[in-house]
Amino acid sequence: MKKTSIASALLAALALSSNASAQTIDISITNLTHAQHFTPRLVIAHDSSIDAFEPGVEASSALAWLAEAGVIDDAQSIDSSGQNFEALLGPVDNDNTSNTWHRFDGLVAPSTTVSYPFDTMDKPYLSILAMLVPTNDAFVGLDSIAIPTEPGTYTYTLHAYDAGTELNDELNSTRTDIVAQGGAALGGYGVPGVAGVGASPVPLGTGGTGVAVTVGFDQDGNAIGANEVVDGTDGPVHIHRNVLGDTSLTDGASDLQSTEHRWLNPVARVTITIPAP
Amino acid sequence: MKTKLFKLSLLTLLVTLATGCVDDGDTGAVGPQGPAGVDGSDGADGQDGNDGANGTNGNTAVYTVQITNLTYSQPLSPAAIIMHEPGYYAFVEGQSASVELEQLAEGGDPSGIVSTASTQVQFLDGIATSGPIGPRSIGSESTLVVPDLDADNLRLSIATMLVDTNDAFTGLNAMDISNMEVGDSRAFMAPSWDSGTEANLETADTMPGPAAAAAGGGGATAGFNAARDDLFDRVRLHAGAVTNANANDASKEGLSTSILTEADRWDNPTAKILVTRTR
């Protein structure tokens, strides 16, 4: 999408610049999954110098924070300061020249729709990102679409991507019987385990041995602490292969439920309404 | 003999000594001419000539096609990339696959599709790419050239195998890429089809890719097989690999005889195709 016609992007920018007033569009997001919530949504209007994610390219630390922990800015997690999208893009709700962005707070539950007005500040492209919970590092992404200029309603279907910054162990991060290699608790950014366990409409298991990893072993199969989970990566960014899950709360590989937590693309529908001038 | 030699040497020595002592003899003959000197360095280049006038329209439209492998662990085989007029189809959903598509979908060989397409009246240009595209990576660009007159009604067909499967492939089925201006790019997200030509056993001796090779099979002998032993001999969207994940737990939802693991699963889209008109 990045290569999408610089010429026409410039043309669009020129056309818009004649209209001095900022453009507020309406964005509506529907969660099409069965049992995955969306974390707070990062909505970015931007020029062609900004690329929040690109399949086949390694994730930024900002994308890792969003995809592993649902974190976009300092207000959500001071630990993410300097590494998150706020650091990458600039202040929130501001014209940062190359972009303007907003965090739409709260979770989007399965089979629900939320709508927001959003001031694009006449930037030509739109990207939207949110983490899927409970997963290790899955996110739903709208990848730099050209914002339509004609008034009307436009619909897009979105895919689930894997940020590739954490192995898909599918282990319940509320468990205390297992820890990250080195002893840290399971959970969000930089540690194994699925984030957002509390949001799941069904209970997670507590006895899984790991899906893309095995508790007690590193990625090469060498023994580590018997209750330790290795933290590895599986990038660059790609289409998520879906969670595996299983049907047991007490054993099997996964703490996710195969009958509930799986999805198939698309995982979201986005409708953009461009108002009449 | 020895004595004679000695004497001769002594004589030579005496003569030499005599020459050295007497310095007012005649000047000797002029010696031979020395070798030619090294060539001098070249002079500076002349100035460039004026640019030629613009040529008349070459009557060609040029496109690049770039495939990104969106899967976690499925390599994509060399691809058949064909630009054509409406009316040609590399495959039709619900109909049985051609032998050439079977060779691509089971064995990863795109050459048959391209060579067969080139005999069709709708064919404009086609390429069988040379190497695979690894998982999670962006492939190199292929360049195709078609008559400019066809740019307003142009189709793009692509087929490339997911090689750690029996007969899955991704690509585009006569996608409409008409009316692209020079400089325009269009991106397409591609689904995955099952060619319907081979049962999805997911075993080492029926799949050609690295997963099968790691399990002691794979390679050409595990690729194309002329037998049609799928449930229905029809091209359709692929239902995904079952794999051996969860095969041995109480759920038994996995396929215990599969050599594929959960890592070999995928969800659509499996490929992103970026088309750019460059001329």
PDB file of N, CA, C and O in Angstrom, chain A residues 21-79:
ATOM      1  N   SER A  21     -10.772  24.148   5.868  1.00  0.00           N
ATOM      2  CA  SER A  21     -11.329  23.557   7.075  1.00  0.00           C
ATOM      3  C   SER A  21     -10.944  22.082   7.156  1.00  0.00           C
ATOM      4  O   SER A  21     -10.841  21.396   6.154  1.00  0.00           O
ATOM      5  N   ALA A  22     -10.697  21.613   8.364  1.00  0.00           N
ATOM      6  CA  ALA A  22     -10.335  20.216   8.569  1.00  0.00           C
ATOM      7  C   ALA A  22     -11.536  19.329   8.268  1.00  0.00           C
ATOM      8  O   ALA A  22     -12.676  19.771   8.325  1.00  0.00           O
ATOM      9  N   GLN A  23     -11.218  18.064   7.929  1.00  0.00           N
ATOM     10  CA  GLN A  23     -12.298  17.155   7.569  1.00  0.00           C
ATOM     11  C   GLN A  23     -12.551  16.161   8.686  1.00  0.00           C
ATOM     12  O   GLN A  23     -11.644  15.427   9.085  1.00  0.00           O
ATOM     13  N   THR A  24     -13.776  16.149   9.199  1.00  0.00           N
ATOM     14  CA  THR A  24     -14.137  15.155  10.197  1.00  0.00           C
ATOM     15  C   THR A  24     -14.962  14.067   9.527  1.00  0.00           C
ATOM     16  O   THR A  24     -15.999  14.343   8.919  1.00  0.00           O
ATOM     17  N   ILE A  25     -14.469  12.833   9.635  1.00  0.00           N
ATOM     18  CA  ILE A  25     -15.175  11.712   9.037  1.00  0.00           C
ATOM     19  C   ILE A  25     -15.732  10.844  10.159  1.00  0.00           C
ATOM     20  O   ILE A  25     -15.341  10.992  11.316  1.00  0.00           O
ATOM     21  N   ASP A  26     -16.639   9.961   9.806  1.00  0.00           N
ATOM     22  CA  ASP A  26     -17.179   9.031  10.795  1.00  0.00           C
ATOM     23  C   ASP A  26     -16.587   7.654  10.542  1.00  0.00           C
ATOM     24  O   ASP A  26     -16.576   7.182   9.403  1.00  0.00           O
ATOM     25  N   ILE A  27     -16.080   7.038  11.600  1.00  0.00           N
ATOM     26  CA  ILE A  27     -15.475   5.707  11.487  1.00  0.00           C
ATOM     27  C   ILE A  27     -16.260   4.749  12.361  1.00  0.00           C
ATOM     28  O   ILE A  27     -16.419   4.979  13.566  1.00  0.00           O
ATOM     29  N   SER A  28     -16.746   3.676  11.766  1.00  0.00           N
ATOM     30  CA  SER A  28     -17.455   2.671  12.537  1.00  0.00           C
ATOM     31  C   SER A  28     -16.726   1.339  12.403  1.00  0.00           C
ATOM     32  O   SER A  28     -16.263   0.971  11.320  1.00  0.00           O
ATOM     33  N   ILE A  29     -16.527   0.664  13.527  1.00  0.00           N
ATOM     34  CA  ILE A  29     -15.748  -0.573  13.580  1.00  0.00           C
ATOM     35  C   ILE A  29     -16.608  -1.687  14.157  1.00  0.00           C
ATOM     36  O   ILE A  29     -17.160  -1.539  15.253  1.00  0.00           O
ATOM     37  N   THR A  30     -16.723  -2.802  13.422  1.00  0.00           N
ATOM     38  CA  THR A  30     -17.480  -3.958  13.904  1.00  0.00           C
ATOM     39  C   THR A  30     -16.530  -5.116  14.162  1.00  0.00           C
ATOM     40  O   THR A  30     -15.702  -5.454  13.303  1.00  0.00           O
ATOM     41  N   ASN A  31     -16.654  -5.708  15.336  1.00  0.00           N
ATOM     42  CA  ASN A  31     -15.872  -6.894  15.684  1.00  0.00           C
ATOM     43  C   ASN A  31     -16.611  -8.125  15.164  1.00  0.00           C
ATOM     44  O   ASN A  31     -17.714  -8.436  15.622  1.00  0.00           O
ATOM     45  N   LEU A  32     -16.004  -8.812  14.188  1.00  0.00           N
ATOM     46  CA  LEU A  32     -16.665  -9.954  13.544  1.00  0.00           C
ATOM     47  C   LEU A  32     -16.275 -11.299  14.171  1.00  0.00           C
ATOM     48  O   LEU A  32     -16.696 -12.339  13.680  1.00  0.00           O
ATOM     49  N   THR A  33     -15.459 -11.275  15.228  1.00  0.00           N
ATOM     50  CA  THR A  33     -15.008 -12.553  15.806  1.00  0.00           C
ATOM     51  C   THR A  33     -16.046 -13.131  16.750  1.00  0.00           C
ATOM     52  O   THR A  33     -17.028 -12.472  17.122  1.00  0.00           O
ATOM     53  N   HIS A  34     -15.771 -14.372  17.173  1.00  0.00           N
ATOM     54  CA  HIS A  34     -16.677 -15.082  18.067  1.00  0.00           C
ATOM     55  C   HIS A  34     -16.381 -14.745  19.531  1.00  0.00           C
ATOM     56  O   HIS A  34     -17.315 -14.526  20.311  1.00  0.00           O
ATOM     57  N   ALA A  35     -15.124 -14.698  19.918  1.00  0.00           N
ATOM     58  CA  ALA A  35     -14.816 -14.491  21.338  1.00  0.00           C
ATOM     59  C   ALA A  35     -13.510 -13.733  21.549  1.00  0.00           C
ATOM     60  O   ALA A  35     -12.820 -13.937  22.539  1.00  0.00           O
ATOM     61  N   GLN A  36     -13.157 -12.866  20.592  1.00  0.00           N
ATOM     62  CA  GLN A  36     -11.963 -12.027  20.736  1.00  0.00           C
ATOM     63  C   GLN A  36     -12.396 -10.572  20.885  1.00  0.00           C
ATOM     64  O   GLN A  36     -13.175 -10.074  20.065  1.00  0.00           O
ATOM     65  N   HIS A  37     -11.894  -9.905  21.916  1.00  0.00           N
ATOM     66  CA  HIS A  37     -12.150  -8.475  22.080  1.00  0.00           C
ATOM     67  C   HIS A  37     -11.077  -7.666  21.358  1.00  0.00           C
ATOM     68  O   HIS A  37      -9.954  -8.131  21.196  1.00  0.00           O
ATOM     69  N   PHE A  38     -11.439  -6.440  20.966  1.00  0.00           N
ATOM     70  CA  PHE A  38     -10.453  -5.497  20.445  1.00  0.00           C
ATOM     71  C   PHE A  38     -10.045  -4.561  21.586  1.00  0.00           C
ATOM     72  O   PHE A  38     -10.906  -4.006  22.270  1.00  0.00           O
ATOM     73  N   THR A  39      -8.738  -4.356  21.745  1.00  0.00           N
ATOM     74  CA  THR A  39      -8.248  -3.386  22.727  1.00  0.00           C
ATOM     75  C   THR A  39      -8.487  -1.978  22.179  1.00  0.00           C
ATOM     76  O   THR A  39      -8.940  -1.823  21.032  1.00  0.00           O
ATOM     77  N   PRO A  40      -8.191  -0.919  22.975  1.00  0.00           N
ATOM     78  CA  PRO A  40      -8.375   0.447  22.461  1.00  0.00           C
ATOM     79  C   PRO A  40      -7.781   0.616  21.061  1.00  0.00           C
ATOM     80  O   PRO A  40      -6.697   0.108  20.775  1.00  0.00           O
ATOM     81  N   ARG A  41      -8.524   1.321  20.201  1.00  0.00           N
ATOM     82  CA  ARG A  41      -8.176   1.456  18.794  1.00  0.00           C
ATOM     83  C   ARG A  41      -7.254   2.640  18.555  1.00  0.00           C
ATOM     84  O   ARG A  41      -7.554   3.759  18.979  1.00  0.00           O
ATOM     85  N   LEU A  42      -6.168   2.369  17.853  1.00  0.00           N
ATOM     86  CA  LEU A  42      -5.295   3.444  17.380  1.00  0.00           C
ATOM     87  C   LEU A  42      -5.757   3.806  15.979  1.00  0.00           C
ATOM     88  O   LEU A  42      -5.727   2.970  15.069  1.00  0.00           O
ATOM     89  N   VAL A  43      -6.226   5.045  15.810  1.00  0.00           N
ATOM     90  CA  VAL A  43      -6.652   5.526  14.499  1.00  0.00           C
ATOM     91  C   VAL A  43      -5.674   6.622  14.066  1.00  0.00           C
ATOM     92  O   VAL A  43      -5.474   7.591  14.801  1.00  0.00           O
ATOM     93  N   ILE A  44      -5.040   6.427  12.911  1.00  0.00           N
ATOM     94  CA  ILE A  44      -4.028   7.371  12.424  1.00  0.00           C
ATOM     95  C   ILE A  44      -4.426   7.849  11.031  1.00  0.00           C
ATOM     96  O   ILE A  44      -4.656   7.044  10.136  1.00  0.00           O
ATOM     97  N   ALA A  45      -4.500   9.156  10.863  1.00  0.00           N
ATOM     98  CA  ALA A  45      -4.552   9.740   9.517  1.00  0.00           C
ATOM     99  C   ALA A  45      -3.139  10.232   9.231  1.00  0.00           C
ATOM    100  O   ALA A  45      -2.520  10.867  10.082  1.00  0.00           O
ATOM    101  N   HIS A  46      -2.621   9.896   8.049  1.00  0.00           N
ATOM    102  CA  HIS A  46      -1.188  10.148   7.852  1.00  0.00           C
ATOM    103  C   HIS A  46      -0.847  10.315   6.381  1.00  0.00           C
ATOM    104  O   HIS A  46      -1.657  10.052   5.493  1.00  0.00           O
ATOM    105  N   ASP A  47       0.406  10.740   6.154  1.00  0.00           N
ATOM    106  CA  ASP A  47       0.909  10.816   4.784  1.00  0.00           C
ATOM    107  C   ASP A  47       1.700   9.547   4.478  1.00  0.00           C
ATOM    108  O   ASP A  47       1.743   8.610   5.291  1.00  0.00           O
ATOM    109  N   SER A  48       2.354   9.519   3.321  1.00  0.00           N
ATOM    110  CA  SER A  48       3.001   8.279   2.892  1.00  0.00           C
ATOM    111  C   SER A  48       4.302   7.991   3.642  1.00  0.00           C
ATOM    112  O   SER A  48       4.914   6.947   3.422  1.00  0.00           O
ATOM    113  N   SER A  49       4.718   8.893   4.542  1.00  0.00           N
ATOM    114  CA  SER A  49       5.946   8.624   5.305  1.00  0.00           C
ATOM    115  C   SER A  49       5.682   7.749   6.527  1.00  0.00           C
ATOM    116  O   SER A  49       6.614   7.293   7.166  1.00  0.00           O
ATOM    117  N   ILE A  50       4.409   7.531   6.847  1.00  0.00           N
ATOM    118  CA  ILE A  50       4.053   6.732   8.030  1.00  0.00           C
ATOM    119  C   ILE A  50       3.538   5.370   7.569  1.00  0.00           C
ATOM    120  O   ILE A  50       2.669   5.287   6.709  1.00  0.00           O
ATOM    121  N   ASP A  51       4.081   4.303   8.150  1.00  0.00           N
ATOM    122  CA  ASP A  51       3.601   2.955   7.862  1.00  0.00           C
ATOM    123  C   ASP A  51       3.568   2.186   9.171  1.00  0.00           C
ATOM    124  O   ASP A  51       4.593   1.700   9.631  1.00  0.00           O
ATOM    125  N   ALA A  52       2.397   2.106   9.785  1.00  0.00           N
ATOM    126  CA  ALA A  52       2.290   1.510  11.125  1.00  0.00           C
ATOM    127  C   ALA A  52       2.672   0.030  11.119  1.00  0.00           C
ATOM    128  O   ALA A  52       3.187  -0.487  12.099  1.00  0.00           O
ATOM    129  N   PHE A  53       2.384  -0.650   9.996  1.00  0.00           N
ATOM    130  CA  PHE A  53       2.795  -2.047   9.869  1.00  0.00           C
ATOM    131  C   PHE A  53       2.852  -2.416   8.401  1.00  0.00           C
ATOM    132  O   PHE A  53       2.170  -1.803   7.578  1.00  0.00           O
ATOM    133  N   GLU A  54       3.649  -3.407   8.055  1.00  0.00           N
ATOM    134  CA  GLU A  54       3.774  -3.852   6.675  1.00  0.00           C
ATOM    135  C   GLU A  54       4.072  -5.347   6.672  1.00  0.00           C
ATOM    136  O   GLU A  54       5.081  -5.770   7.246  1.00  0.00           O
ATOM    137  N   PRO A  55       3.227  -6.159   6.049  1.00  0.00           N
ATOM    138  CA  PRO A  55       3.515  -7.597   5.999  1.00  0.00           C
ATOM    139  C   PRO A  55       4.865  -7.860   5.337  1.00  0.00           C
ATOM    140  O   PRO A  55       5.194  -7.239   4.323  1.00  0.00           O
ATOM    141  N   GLY A  56       5.644  -8.741   5.935  1.00  0.00           N
ATOM    142  CA  GLY A  56       6.964  -9.048   5.399  1.00  0.00           C
ATOM    143  C   GLY A  56       8.069  -8.174   5.961  1.00  0.00           C
ATOM    144  O   GLY A  56       9.225  -8.372   5.637  1.00  0.00           O
ATOM    145  N   VAL A  57       7.691  -7.213   6.821  1.00  0.00           N
ATOM    146  CA  VAL A  57       8.671  -6.298   7.426  1.00  0.00           C
ATOM    147  C   VAL A  57       8.586  -6.452   8.949  1.00  0.00           C
ATOM    148  O   VAL A  57       7.498  -6.594   9.512  1.00  0.00           O
ATOM    149  N   GLU A  58       9.742  -6.418   9.627  1.00  0.00           N
ATOM    150  CA  GLU A  58       9.770  -6.580  11.085  1.00  0.00           C
ATOM    151  C   GLU A  58       8.958  -5.486  11.774  1.00  0.00           C
ATOM    152  O   GLU A  58       8.971  -4.324  11.355  1.00  0.00           O
ATOM    153  N   ALA A  59       8.292  -5.841  12.852  1.00  0.00           N
ATOM    154  CA  ALA A  59       7.479  -4.892  13.610  1.00  0.00           C
ATOM    155  C   ALA A  59       8.360  -3.900  14.345  1.00  0.00           C
ATOM    156  O   ALA A  59       9.460  -4.224  14.782  1.00  0.00           O
ATOM    157  N   SER A  60       7.862  -2.658  14.502  1.00  0.00           N
ATOM    158  CA  SER A  60       8.515  -1.666  15.350  1.00  0.00           C
ATOM    159  C   SER A  60       8.223  -2.011  16.807  1.00  0.00           C
ATOM    160  O   SER A  60       7.326  -2.807  17.117  1.00  0.00           O
ATOM    161  N   SER A  61       8.963  -1.377  17.734  1.00  0.00           N
ATOM    162  CA  SER A  61       8.662  -1.583  19.154  1.00  0.00           C
ATOM    163  C   SER A  61       7.264  -1.061  19.462  1.00  0.00           C
ATOM    164  O   SER A  61       6.557  -1.606  20.312  1.00  0.00           O
ATOM    165  N   ALA A  62       6.851  -0.015  18.755  1.00  0.00           N
ATOM    166  CA  ALA A  62       5.509   0.532  18.963  1.00  0.00           C
ATOM    167  C   ALA A  62       4.450  -0.510  18.615  1.00  0.00           C
ATOM    168  O   ALA A  62       3.474  -0.702  19.354  1.00  0.00           O
ATOM    169  N   LEU A  63       4.661  -1.210  17.507  1.00  0.00           N
ATOM    170  CA  LEU A  63       3.702  -2.245  17.125  1.00  0.00           C
ATOM    171  C   LEU A  63       3.739  -3.402  18.129  1.00  0.00           C
ATOM    172  O   LEU A  63       2.705  -3.986  18.451  1.00  0.00           O
ATOM    173  N   ALA A  64       4.926  -3.722  18.637  1.00  0.00           N
ATOM    174  CA  ALA A  64       5.029  -4.788  19.637  1.00  0.00           C
ATOM    175  C   ALA A  64       4.232  -4.437  20.893  1.00  0.00           C
ATOM    176  O   ALA A  64       3.527  -5.280  21.452  1.00  0.00           O
ATOM    177  N   TRP A  65       4.341  -3.178  21.342  1.00  0.00           N
ATOM    178  CA  TRP A  65       3.564  -2.762  22.517  1.00  0.00           C
ATOM    179  C   TRP A  65       2.066  -2.876  22.251  1.00  0.00           C
ATOM    180  O   TRP A  65       1.306  -3.322  23.101  1.00  0.00           O
ATOM    181  N   LEU A  66       1.632  -2.480  21.060  1.00  0.00           N
ATOM    182  CA  LEU A  66       0.201  -2.546  20.750  1.00  0.00           C
ATOM    183  C   LEU A  66      -0.259  -3.998  20.651  1.00  0.00           C
ATOM    184  O   LEU A  66      -1.290  -4.370  21.198  1.00  0.00           O
ATOM    185  N   ALA A  67       0.534  -4.836  19.959  1.00  0.00           N
ATOM    186  CA  ALA A  67       0.080  -6.198  19.662  1.00  0.00           C
ATOM    187  C   ALA A  67       0.244  -7.154  20.837  1.00  0.00           C
ATOM    188  O   ALA A  67      -0.461  -8.151  20.935  1.00  0.00           O
ATOM    189  N   GLU A  68       1.182  -6.863  21.745  1.00  0.00           N
ATOM    190  CA  GLU A  68       1.383  -7.759  22.884  1.00  0.00           C
ATOM    191  C   GLU A  68       0.641  -7.301  24.127  1.00  0.00           C
ATOM    192  O   GLU A  68       0.342  -8.097  25.016  1.00  0.00           O
ATOM    193  N   ALA A  69       0.400  -5.975  24.223  1.00  0.00           N
ATOM    194  CA  ALA A  69      -0.169  -5.446  25.459  1.00  0.00           C
ATOM    195  C   ALA A  69      -1.323  -4.482  25.237  1.00  0.00           C
ATOM    196  O   ALA A  69      -1.912  -4.005  26.205  1.00  0.00           O
ATOM    197  N   GLY A  70      -1.650  -4.190  23.989  1.00  0.00           N
ATOM    198  CA  GLY A  70      -2.737  -3.251  23.715  1.00  0.00           C
ATOM    199  C   GLY A  70      -2.394  -1.820  24.064  1.00  0.00           C
ATOM    200  O   GLY A  70      -3.271  -0.985  24.215  1.00  0.00           O
ATOM    201  N   VAL A  71      -1.090  -1.521  24.181  1.00  0.00           N
ATOM    202  CA  VAL A  71      -0.645  -0.203  24.632  1.00  0.00           C
ATOM    203  C   VAL A  71      -0.271   0.680  23.439  1.00  0.00           C
ATOM    204  O   VAL A  71       0.472   0.261  22.551  1.00  0.00           O
ATOM    205  N   ILE A  72      -0.795   1.913  23.457  1.00  0.00           N
ATOM    206  CA  ILE A  72      -0.546   2.873  22.382  1.00  0.00           C
ATOM    207  C   ILE A  72       0.288   4.052  22.878  1.00  0.00           C
ATOM    208  O   ILE A  72       1.142   4.573  22.158  1.00  0.00           O
ATOM    209  N   ASP A  73       0.049   4.487  24.131  1.00  0.00           N
ATOM    210  CA  ASP A  73       0.677   5.730  24.580  1.00  0.00           C
ATOM    211  C   ASP A  73       1.099   5.658  26.050  1.00  0.00           C
ATOM    212  O   ASP A  73       0.810   4.693  26.755  1.00  0.00           O
ATOM    213  N   ASP A  74       1.770   6.715  26.496  1.00  0.00           N
ATOM    214  CA  ASP A  74       2.293   6.780  27.867  1.00  0.00           C
ATOM    215  C   ASP A  74       1.171   6.712  28.901  1.00  0.00           C
ATOM    216  O   ASP A  74       1.353   6.152  29.984  1.00  0.00           O
ATOM    217  N   ALA A  75       0.029   7.304  28.572  1.00  0.00           N
ATOM    218  CA  ALA A  75      -1.069   7.339  29.540  1.00  0.00           C
ATOM    219  C   ALA A  75      -1.535   5.933  29.894  1.00  0.00           C
ATOM    220  O   ALA A  75      -1.982   5.671  31.012  1.00  0.00           O
ATOM    221  N   GLN A  76      -1.432   5.013  28.943  1.00  0.00           N
ATOM    222  CA  GLN A  76      -1.832   3.638  29.223  1.00  0.00           C
ATOM    223  C   GLN A  76      -0.751   2.894  30.004  1.00  0.00           C
ATOM    224  O   GLN A  76      -1.051   2.052  30.843  1.00  0.00           O
ATOM    225  N   SER A  77       0.515   3.155  29.668  1.00  0.00           N
ATOM    226  CA  SER A  77       1.616   2.465  30.331  1.00  0.00           C
ATOM    227  C   SER A  77       2.863   3.327  30.245  1.00  0.00           C
ATOM    228  O   SER A  77       3.416   3.509  29.162  1.00  0.00           O
ATOM    229  N   ILE A  78       3.311   3.818  31.392  1.00  0.00           N
ATOM    230  CA  ILE A  78       4.498   4.668  31.402  1.00  0.00           C
ATOM    231  C   ILE A  78       5.735   3.844  31.034  1.00  0.00           C
ATOM    232  O   ILE A  78       6.727   4.374  30.535  1.00  0.00           O
ATOM    233  N   ASP A  79       5.641   2.532  31.253  1.00  0.00           N
ATOM    234  CA  ASP A  79       6.763   1.658  30.886  1.00  0.00           C
ATOM    235  C   ASP A  79       7.022   1.678  29.378  1.00  0.00           C
ATOM    236  O   ASP A  79       8.108   1.355  28.921  1.00  0.00           O
TER     237      ASP A  79
END
